[in-house]
Amino acid sequence: MSLDVEKARSHFPTLDSGFIFADNAGGSQCAKGVVDLITDYLLNSNVQLGADYSVSALATKRVALDAPSIARQLFNARSPDEIVFSSSSSMNMENLARGMDNAIQPGDEIIVTGEHETNVGCWKKLASRRGAVLKHWKSRVIDPTNSFSVALKTEDLLPLISSKTRIIAFTACSNILGSIIPVKDVIKAARAEAKSKGASKVEISVDCVAYAPHRLIDVQDWDVDFCVVSLYKVYGPHTSALYVRSEVFKTSVSPINHHFLRVESSPYKIQPGGPGYELVHGTSGIVPYLLSLTPVNSLRASFEAITMHELTLLQVVLGYLTHPDRKARGVRIVGDEKIDSTRVPTISFVVVGERSIKSKDIVAAFDRKNKIGIRYGHFYAYTLVSELAPKLDLEDGVVRISLVHYNTIAEANAIVETLEDILA
């Protein structure tokens, strides 16, 4: 089923400006339906939750009942009670890790990747607090002709698993490499390996921040315990949703909220202070927007249409950058060069060799035209970029172009035209 891109774009008034938003992995544009809900909340139900009067009852329903019920669909969670809101994914994961303090014992092992620090740093700090052992699932070079072509491989994870493994944390999609991890297959292999080695309890945390705008999440099918999404990268407001499997909520997570609150089976267990109410209500507009993209009223169909359109965007930009002429010029893709459904249109590259160009200078050339927004740096995947040094300047990082389904072929071609001028 094809995507009606112009219909999709009609939900985003900001796109009418003609500016090309190509830093979507840093934050997408916000759908008008989401903005309307935020406005409606502030104008018509902007009171504290939990009181008996009618306006508070409406606010409570919107924030504590409706929004989690709709967000549940993004994860395919079993219950709205498995959804936790916070101001950001980093905050959500920090709160989760704090709630795991009592569940981790000295000598337990935690496996992390070098991807975005959201699903890395919280576990590092937990290991430090509790005397746990930290292990690193590192990316490997997959193309001998390009030392920047790195990826995570399941066969490198399995030897790290032992009888003491307690938590495995990885990304579903790299916010730099653009590559999709086969989450279900990785988890199935990891759980089998852990069982064969006598691990008694392993919980798996998946960062879906860079995955959620492009592909359908299914925490039940994946058999995952924790899954986090930044909703401001999925056409919503600046807030985050975290899935915590209900059984794990009860057995592994301790409350970090006020001691007098009875929150044993509630998301408020790790949601101290409450999230921004109007923003949480605004997230209720994300799923309806996604469902509007196809006539069959199915998230699966919508993401299939998104995938097909985004592949055409990928073919334009990545196809240009991987041409033999660009390779001869010194362009090196950071990540996998192949163009297929195992990749999203988040494209990172560097220009090396005798005519090397700093990443910040490439972005500055885009900025001077004031038409296209892209960015350079390590994008909080600090460890991953560090592992590419000394081949890569850590502070200069990579150039990243990140497209989503509301970008057009014409916009992708405009990006290529600017690159042609810079690389001439």
CSV table of C-alpha atoms in Angstrom, one decimal:
chain,number,residue,atom,x,y,z
A,1,MET,CA,0.0,0.0,0.0
A,2,SER,CA,1.5,3.4,-1.0
A,3,LEU,CA,1.7,6.4,1.2
A,4,ASP,CA,-0.1,9.6,0.3
A,5,VAL,CA,2.8,11.9,1.2
A,6,GLU,CA,0.9,15.1,0.5
A,7,LYS,CA,-1.9,14.0,2.8
A,8,ALA,CA,0.6,13.2,5.5
A,9,ARG,CA,2.3,16.6,5.0
A,10,SER,CA,-1.0,18.4,5.4
A,11,HIS,CA,-0.9,17.4,9.1
A,12,PHE,CA,2.2,19.5,9.6
A,13,PRO,CA,1.7,23.2,9.0
A,14,THR,CA,5.4,23.9,9.6
A,15,LEU,CA,6.2,22.1,6.4
A,16,ASP,CA,4.4,24.8,4.4
A,17,SER,CA,7.4,27.1,5.1
A,18,GLY,CA,9.4,25.3,2.4
A,19,PHE,CA,12.2,24.6,4.9
A,20,ILE,CA,13.5,21.0,4.6
A,21,PHE,CA,13.6,19.3,7.9
A,22,ALA,CA,16.3,16.6,7.6
A,23,ASP,CA,17.3,16.3,11.3
A,24,ASN,CA,14.3,14.2,12.2
A,25,ALA,CA,16.2,11.7,14.3
A,26,GLY,CA,16.8,14.7,16.7
A,27,GLY,CA,13.1,15.5,16.7
A,28,SER,CA,10.3,15.3,14.2
A,29,GLN,CA,7.7,18.0,13.5
A,30,CYS,CA,4.6,17.9,15.6
A,31,ALA,CA,1.3,16.9,14.0
A,32,LYS,CA,-1.5,19.5,14.2
A,33,GLY,CA,-3.9,17.1,15.9
A,34,VAL,CA,-1.3,16.8,18.7
A,35,VAL,CA,-1.0,20.6,19.0
A,36,ASP,CA,-4.8,20.9,19.1
A,37,LEU,CA,-5.0,18.5,22.0
A,38,ILE,CA,-2.4,20.3,24.0
A,39,THR,CA,-4.2,23.6,23.4
A,40,ASP,CA,-7.5,22.1,24.4
A,41,TYR,CA,-6.1,20.7,27.6
A,42,LEU,CA,-4.5,24.0,28.7
A,43,LEU,CA,-7.7,26.0,27.8
A,44,ASN,CA,-10.3,23.5,29.2
A,45,SER,CA,-8.8,21.2,31.8
A,46,ASN,CA,-5.7,22.8,33.2
A,47,VAL,CA,-6.1,21.7,36.8
A,48,GLN,CA,-4.5,19.3,39.2
A,49,LEU,CA,-5.4,15.6,38.8
A,50,GLY,CA,-7.3,13.5,41.4
A,51,ALA,CA,-9.9,15.9,42.7
A,52,ASP,CA,-13.6,15.1,42.8
A,53,TYR,CA,-14.8,18.2,40.9
A,54,SER,CA,-15.8,17.8,37.2
A,55,VAL,CA,-12.9,19.6,35.6
A,56,SER,CA,-10.3,17.6,37.6
A,57,ALA,CA,-12.1,14.4,36.8
A,58,LEU,CA,-11.8,15.3,33.1
A,59,ALA,CA,-8.1,16.1,33.4
A,60,THR,CA,-7.5,12.8,35.3
A,61,LYS,CA,-9.3,10.8,32.6
A,62,ARG,CA,-7.3,12.5,29.8
A,63,VAL,CA,-3.9,12.0,31.5
A,64,ALA,CA,-4.1,8.9,33.6
A,65,LEU,CA,-6.5,6.8,31.5
A,66,ASP,CA,-6.8,8.0,27.9
A,67,ALA,CA,-3.2,8.8,27.1
A,68,PRO,CA,-1.8,5.5,28.4
A,69,SER,CA,-4.5,3.5,26.7
A,70,ILE,CA,-3.6,5.1,23.3
A,71,ALA,CA,0.2,4.9,23.9
A,72,ARG,CA,-0.2,1.2,24.7
A,73,GLN,CA,-1.0,0.7,21.0
A,74,LEU,CA,2.3,2.1,20.0
A,75,PHE,CA,4.1,-0.7,22.0
A,76,ASN,CA,1.4,-3.4,21.7
A,77,ALA,CA,1.6,-3.6,25.4
A,78,ARG,CA,-1.1,-5.6,27.2
A,79,SER,CA,-2.1,-2.9,29.6
A,80,PRO,CA,-2.1,0.9,30.0
A,81,ASP,CA,-0.6,0.3,33.4
A,82,GLU,CA,2.6,-0.8,31.7
A,83,ILE,CA,3.2,2.7,30.3
A,84,VAL,CA,5.2,5.3,32.1
A,85,PHE,CA,5.5,8.9,30.9
A,86,SER,CA,8.3,11.3,31.6
A,87,SER,CA,9.9,14.4,30.1
A,88,SER,CA,12.5,12.5,28.1
A,89,SER,CA,13.7,9.0,27.4
A,90,SER,CA,16.9,9.7,29.3
A,91,MET,CA,14.8,10.6,32.4
A,92,ASN,CA,12.5,7.6,32.0
A,93,MET,CA,15.5,5.2,31.8
A,94,GLU,CA,17.2,6.9,34.8
A,95,ASN,CA,14.1,6.5,36.9
A,96,LEU,CA,13.7,2.9,35.8
A,97,ALA,CA,17.4,2.1,36.7
A,98,ARG,CA,16.9,3.8,40.1
A,99,GLY,CA,13.9,1.6,40.7
A,100,MET,CA,16.1,-1.4,39.9
A,101,ASP,CA,18.6,-0.7,42.7
A,102,ASN,CA,17.2,-3.4,45.0
A,103,ALA,CA,17.0,-6.0,42.2
A,104,ILE,CA,20.7,-5.9,41.3
A,105,GLN,CA,23.3,-7.7,43.5
A,106,PRO,CA,27.1,-7.3,43.6
A,107,GLY,CA,28.6,-9.6,40.8
A,108,ASP,CA,25.5,-9.4,38.6
A,109,GLU,CA,26.3,-8.7,35.0
A,110,ILE,CA,24.9,-6.0,32.8
A,111,ILE,CA,25.5,-6.0,29.0
A,112,VAL,CA,25.2,-2.7,27.1
A,113,THR,CA,26.1,-1.5,23.6
A,114,GLY,CA,27.9,1.7,22.6
A,115,GLU,CA,24.8,3.3,21.1
A,116,HIS,CA,22.8,6.3,22.4
A,117,GLU,CA,23.6,6.9,26.1
A,118,THR,CA,19.9,6.8,27.1
A,119,ASN,CA,19.9,3.0,27.2
A,120,VAL,CA,23.6,2.8,28.3
A,121,GLY,CA,24.4,5.5,30.9
A,122,CYS,CA,21.6,4.5,33.3
A,123,TRP,CA,22.8,0.9,33.4
A,124,LYS,CA,26.4,2.0,33.8
A,125,LYS,CA,25.5,4.0,36.9
A,126,LEU,CA,23.4,1.2,38.2
A,127,ALA,CA,26.3,-1.2,37.9
A,128,SER,CA,28.5,1.3,39.7
A,129,ARG,CA,26.0,1.8,42.5
A,130,ARG,CA,25.4,-1.9,43.1
A,131,GLY,CA,28.9,-3.4,42.3
A,132,ALA,CA,27.6,-5.1,39.2
A,133,VAL,CA,29.9,-6.1,36.3
A,134,LEU,CA,29.5,-4.1,33.1
A,135,LYS,CA,30.1,-5.8,29.7
A,136,HIS,CA,30.1,-4.2,26.3
A,137,TRP,CA,28.5,-5.6,23.2
A,138,LYS,CA,30.7,-3.8,20.6
A,139,SER,CA,30.0,-3.1,16.9
A,140,ARG,CA,32.2,-4.8,14.3
A,141,VAL,CA,33.4,-3.7,10.8
A,142,ILE,CA,31.2,-5.5,8.2
A,143,ASP,CA,32.8,-4.2,5.0
A,144,PRO,CA,36.6,-4.6,4.7
A,145,THR,CA,36.6,-1.7,2.1
A,146,ASN,CA,35.1,0.8,4.6
A,147,SER,CA,36.4,0.8,8.2
A,148,PHE,CA,33.5,3.0,9.2
A,149,SER,CA,30.9,0.3,8.2
A,150,VAL,CA,30.2,-1.0,11.6
A,151,ALA,CA,27.2,-3.0,13.0
A,152,LEU,CA,26.1,-5.0,16.0
A,153,LYS,CA,26.1,-8.8,15.4
A,154,THR,CA,24.2,-11.3,17.6
A,155,GLU,CA,27.2,-13.7,17.5
A,156,ASP,CA,29.2,-11.1,19.4
A,157,LEU,CA,26.6,-10.8,22.1
A,158,LEU,CA,26.2,-14.5,22.9
A,159,PRO,CA,29.7,-15.1,24.4
A,160,LEU,CA,29.1,-12.2,26.8
A,161,ILE,CA,26.2,-13.9,28.4
A,162,SER,CA,26.9,-16.0,31.5
A,163,SER,CA,25.1,-17.5,34.5
A,164,LYS,CA,25.4,-14.0,36.1
A,165,THR,CA,23.8,-12.0,33.3
A,166,ARG,CA,21.0,-9.9,34.8
A,167,ILE,CA,20.3,-7.2,32.2
A,168,ILE,CA,20.9,-6.9,28.5
A,169,ALA,CA,20.4,-3.4,27.0
A,170,PHE,CA,20.6,-2.6,23.2
A,171,THR,CA,19.0,-0.5,20.5
A,172,ALA,CA,16.4,-1.6,18.0
A,173,CYS,CA,17.8,0.9,15.5
A,174,SER,CA,21.0,3.0,15.7
A,175,ASN,CA,20.5,6.8,15.7
A,176,ILE,CA,23.8,7.1,13.8
A,177,LEU,CA,24.1,3.9,11.7
A,178,GLY,CA,20.4,3.7,10.7
A,179,SER,CA,20.6,-0.1,10.9
A,180,ILE,CA,17.7,-2.1,12.3
A,181,ILE,CA,18.5,-4.8,14.8
A,182,PRO,CA,16.4,-8.0,14.4
A,183,VAL,CA,15.0,-7.5,17.9
A,184,LYS,CA,12.9,-10.7,18.2
A,185,ASP,CA,15.7,-12.9,16.9
A,186,VAL,CA,18.3,-11.3,19.2
A,187,ILE,CA,16.1,-11.7,22.3
A,188,LYS,CA,15.2,-15.3,21.5
A,189,ALA,CA,18.9,-16.2,21.0
A,190,ALA,CA,19.9,-14.3,24.1
A,191,ARG,CA,17.3,-15.9,26.3
A,192,ALA,CA,18.2,-19.4,25.1
A,193,GLU,CA,21.9,-18.7,25.7
A,194,ALA,CA,21.2,-17.4,29.2
A,195,LYS,CA,19.1,-20.4,30.0
A,196,SER,CA,21.7,-22.8,28.7
A,197,LYS,CA,24.3,-21.1,31.0
A,198,GLY,CA,22.1,-21.2,34.1
A,199,ALA,CA,21.1,-17.5,34.3
A,200,SER,CA,18.1,-17.4,36.6
A,201,LYS,CA,16.6,-14.1,35.7
A,202,VAL,CA,17.5,-11.9,32.7
A,203,GLU,CA,15.6,-8.7,31.8
A,204,ILE,CA,16.0,-7.1,28.4
A,205,SER,CA,15.8,-3.3,27.7
A,206,VAL,CA,15.4,-2.1,24.1
A,207,ASP,CA,15.8,1.5,23.0
A,208,CYS,CA,13.3,2.2,20.3
A,209,VAL,CA,13.8,5.9,20.1
A,210,ALA,CA,15.3,5.8,16.6
A,211,TYR,CA,13.1,2.8,15.6
A,212,ALA,CA,9.6,4.1,16.5
A,213,PRO,CA,9.2,6.7,13.7
A,214,HIS,CA,10.0,4.1,11.0
A,215,ARG,CA,8.8,0.6,12.1
A,216,LEU,CA,6.1,-1.0,14.2
A,217,ILE,CA,7.0,-2.0,17.8
A,218,ASP,CA,5.6,-5.2,19.3
A,219,VAL,CA,6.8,-5.8,22.9
A,220,GLN,CA,4.7,-8.9,23.4
A,221,ASP,CA,6.0,-10.6,20.2
A,222,TRP,CA,9.6,-9.5,21.0
A,223,ASP,CA,9.4,-10.8,24.6
A,224,VAL,CA,11.0,-7.6,25.9
A,225,ASP,CA,10.9,-6.3,29.5
A,226,PHE,CA,11.6,-2.6,28.9
A,227,CYS,CA,11.1,-0.5,25.8
A,228,VAL,CA,11.5,3.3,25.6
A,229,VAL,CA,10.3,5.8,22.9
A,230,SER,CA,10.8,9.6,22.6
A,231,LEU,CA,7.4,10.7,21.4
A,232,TYR,CA,8.7,14.0,20.1
A,233,LYS,CA,10.5,12.0,17.5
A,234,VAL,CA,7.2,10.3,16.6
A,235,TYR,CA,5.3,13.4,15.6
A,236,GLY,CA,4.3,14.3,19.1
A,237,PRO,CA,5.3,16.7,21.9
A,238,HIS,CA,8.5,16.7,23.9
A,239,THR,CA,7.8,13.8,26.2
A,240,SER,CA,8.7,10.1,26.4
A,241,ALA,CA,6.8,6.8,27.0
A,242,LEU,CA,8.4,3.8,28.6
A,243,TYR,CA,7.0,0.2,28.6
A,244,VAL,CA,7.7,-2.0,31.6
A,245,ARG,CA,6.4,-5.5,31.6
A,246,SER,CA,3.8,-5.8,34.3
A,247,GLU,CA,5.4,-8.9,36.0
A,248,VAL,CA,8.7,-7.1,36.1
A,249,PHE,CA,7.1,-4.0,37.5
A,250,LYS,CA,5.9,-6.1,40.4
A,251,THR,CA,9.0,-8.2,41.1
A,252,SER,CA,12.1,-6.2,40.0
A,253,VAL,CA,11.1,-2.5,40.3
A,254,SER,CA,11.0,-0.7,43.6
A,255,PRO,CA,9.1,2.6,44.1
A,256,ILE,CA,11.1,5.8,43.8
A,257,ASN,CA,8.1,8.1,44.4
A,258,HIS,CA,7.0,9.6,47.7
A,259,HIS,CA,7.0,7.0,50.4
A,260,PHE,CA,3.4,7.5,51.4
A,261,LEU,CA,1.9,6.9,48.0
A,262,ARG,CA,0.5,3.4,47.3
A,263,VAL,CA,1.9,2.8,43.9
A,264,GLU,CA,2.9,-0.9,43.9
A,265,SER,CA,1.0,-1.7,40.6
A,266,SER,CA,1.0,1.8,39.1
A,267,PRO,CA,3.3,3.6,36.6
A,268,TYR,CA,3.7,6.2,39.3
A,269,LYS,CA,6.0,3.7,41.0
A,270,ILE,CA,8.8,5.3,38.8
A,271,GLN,CA,7.0,8.4,37.7
A,272,PRO,CA,7.8,10.9,40.5
A,273,GLY,CA,6.2,14.3,40.4
A,274,GLY,CA,4.1,13.5,37.4
A,275,PRO,CA,4.8,14.3,33.7
A,276,GLY,CA,3.7,17.4,31.9
A,277,TYR,CA,-0.1,16.9,31.8
A,278,GLU,CA,-0.9,18.8,28.7
A,279,LEU,CA,2.0,17.0,26.8
A,280,VAL,CA,0.8,13.6,27.9
A,281,HIS,CA,-2.7,14.5,26.7
A,282,GLY,CA,-1.2,15.7,23.4
A,283,THR,CA,0.4,12.2,22.8
A,284,SER,CA,-3.2,10.9,22.4
A,285,GLY,CA,-3.0,12.4,18.9
A,286,ILE,CA,-0.1,10.4,17.7
A,287,VAL,CA,-1.8,7.1,17.0
A,288,PRO,CA,-4.8,8.7,15.2
A,289,TYR,CA,-2.4,10.5,13.0
A,290,LEU,CA,-0.5,7.3,12.1
A,291,LEU,CA,-3.8,5.5,11.5
A,292,SER,CA,-4.9,8.2,9.1
A,293,LEU,CA,-2.0,7.4,6.7
A,294,THR,CA,-3.8,4.4,5.1
A,295,PRO,CA,-7.5,3.7,4.6
A,296,VAL,CA,-7.4,0.4,6.5
A,297,ASN,CA,-7.1,1.8,10.0
A,298,SER,CA,-4.1,-0.4,10.9
A,299,LEU,CA,-0.8,0.6,12.5
A,300,ARG,CA,0.8,-2.3,10.7
A,301,ALA,CA,-0.4,-1.0,7.3
A,302,SER,CA,0.7,2.5,8.1
A,303,PHE,CA,4.2,1.5,8.9
A,304,GLU,CA,4.4,-0.7,5.8
A,305,ALA,CA,3.5,2.3,3.8
A,306,ILE,CA,6.0,4.4,5.7
A,307,THR,CA,8.7,1.8,5.0
A,308,MET,CA,8.1,1.8,1.3
A,309,HIS,CA,8.2,5.5,0.9
A,310,GLU,CA,11.3,5.9,3.1
A,311,LEU,CA,13.1,3.4,1.0
A,312,THR,CA,12.7,5.7,-2.0
A,313,LEU,CA,14.2,8.5,0.1
A,314,LEU,CA,17.0,6.3,1.1
A,315,GLN,CA,17.7,5.3,-2.5
A,316,VAL,CA,18.1,9.0,-3.5
A,317,VAL,CA,20.4,10.1,-0.7
A,318,LEU,CA,22.3,7.0,0.2
A,319,GLY,CA,22.5,6.0,-3.5
A,320,TYR,CA,24.2,9.3,-4.3
A,321,LEU,CA,26.7,9.0,-1.4
A,322,THR,CA,27.7,5.4,-2.1
A,323,HIS,CA,28.3,6.0,-5.8
A,324,PRO,CA,31.9,5.0,-6.8
A,325,ASP,CA,32.6,8.7,-7.7
A,326,ARG,CA,31.8,9.7,-4.1
A,327,LYS,CA,33.9,6.9,-2.7
A,328,ALA,CA,36.8,8.1,-4.8
A,329,ARG,CA,36.1,11.6,-3.4
A,330,GLY,CA,36.6,10.3,0.1
A,331,VAL,CA,33.0,9.8,1.2
A,332,ARG,CA,32.6,7.0,3.7
A,333,ILE,CA,29.2,5.9,5.1
A,334,VAL,CA,29.2,5.3,8.8
A,335,GLY,CA,27.2,2.1,9.1
A,336,ASP,CA,25.8,-0.3,6.5
A,337,GLU,CA,25.7,0.9,2.8
A,338,LYS,CA,23.0,-1.4,1.6
A,339,ILE,CA,19.6,0.0,0.7
A,340,ASP,CA,16.8,-2.3,1.9
A,341,SER,CA,14.2,-2.6,4.6
A,342,THR,CA,16.8,-3.4,7.3
A,343,ARG,CA,17.7,0.2,7.2
A,344,VAL,CA,15.9,3.5,7.9
A,345,PRO,CA,16.7,6.8,6.1
A,346,THR,CA,19.1,8.0,8.8
A,347,ILE,CA,22.3,8.4,7.0
A,348,SER,CA,25.7,9.3,8.6
A,349,PHE,CA,28.9,9.9,6.7
A,350,VAL,CA,32.4,11.5,6.8
A,351,VAL,CA,34.7,12.8,4.1
A,352,VAL,CA,38.3,11.6,4.5
A,353,GLY,CA,41.5,11.4,2.5
A,354,GLU,CA,43.6,14.1,0.8
A,355,ARG,CA,40.6,16.3,0.3
A,356,SER,CA,38.9,15.6,3.6
A,357,ILE,CA,36.2,18.0,4.9
A,358,LYS,CA,35.3,18.4,8.5
A,359,SER,CA,31.7,17.4,9.4
A,360,LYS,CA,31.0,20.8,10.9
A,361,ASP,CA,32.1,22.5,7.7
A,362,ILE,CA,29.7,20.4,5.6
A,363,VAL,CA,26.8,21.3,7.9
A,364,ALA,CA,27.9,24.9,7.9
A,365,ALA,CA,27.6,24.9,4.1
A,366,PHE,CA,24.1,23.6,4.4
A,367,ASP,CA,23.3,26.3,7.0
A,368,ARG,CA,24.5,29.1,4.8
A,369,LYS,CA,21.8,28.3,2.3
A,370,ASN,CA,19.2,28.4,5.1
A,371,LYS,CA,17.0,25.9,3.4
A,372,ILE,CA,17.9,22.5,4.8
A,373,GLY,CA,18.4,21.5,8.4
A,374,ILE,CA,21.0,18.8,9.1
A,375,ARG,CA,23.5,18.3,11.9
A,376,TYR,CA,26.9,16.9,12.9
A,377,GLY,CA,28.4,15.4,16.1
A,378,HIS,CA,28.3,12.2,18.1
A,379,PHE,CA,24.5,12.5,18.8
A,380,TYR,CA,24.9,11.0,22.3
A,381,ALA,CA,26.2,7.7,20.8
A,382,TYR,CA,29.5,8.8,22.4
A,383,THR,CA,30.9,5.3,22.9
A,384,LEU,CA,30.1,4.2,19.4
A,385,VAL,CA,31.8,7.3,17.9
A,386,SER,CA,34.7,6.9,20.3
A,387,GLU,CA,35.3,3.4,19.0
A,388,LEU,CA,35.8,4.9,15.5
A,389,ALA,CA,38.6,7.1,16.7
A,390,PRO,CA,41.4,7.8,15.9
A,391,LYS,CA,40.0,7.5,12.4
A,392,LEU,CA,37.3,10.0,13.5
A,393,ASP,CA,37.5,13.3,15.4
A,394,LEU,CA,35.2,12.7,18.3
A,395,GLU,CA,34.1,16.3,18.6
A,396,ASP,CA,33.6,16.7,14.9
A,397,GLY,CA,31.8,13.4,14.7
A,398,VAL,CA,29.8,12.5,11.6
A,399,VAL,CA,27.4,14.3,9.3
A,400,ARG,CA,23.8,13.0,9.8
A,401,ILE,CA,20.9,13.4,7.4
A,402,SER,CA,17.7,11.9,8.9
A,403,LEU,CA,14.5,11.7,6.8
A,404,VAL,CA,11.1,10.5,7.7
A,405,HIS,CA,7.9,9.7,5.7
A,406,TYR,CA,6.8,13.4,5.4
A,407,ASN,CA,9.9,14.2,3.5
A,408,THR,CA,9.5,14.2,-0.3
A,409,ILE,CA,11.6,12.9,-3.2
A,410,ALA,CA,12.0,16.6,-4.2
A,411,GLU,CA,13.4,17.3,-0.8
A,412,ALA,CA,15.8,14.4,-1.0
A,413,ASN,CA,17.0,15.6,-4.4
A,414,ALA,CA,17.5,19.1,-3.0
A,415,ILE,CA,19.8,17.5,-0.3
A,416,VAL,CA,21.7,15.7,-3.1
A,417,GLU,CA,22.1,19.0,-5.0
A,418,THR,CA,23.6,20.7,-2.0
A,419,LEU,CA,26.0,17.8,-1.4
A,420,GLU,CA,27.1,18.0,-5.0
A,421,ASP,CA,28.1,21.6,-4.6
A,422,ILE,CA,30.0,20.8,-1.4
A,423,LEU,CA,31.8,17.7,-2.7
A,424,ALA,CA,32.7,19.2,-6.1
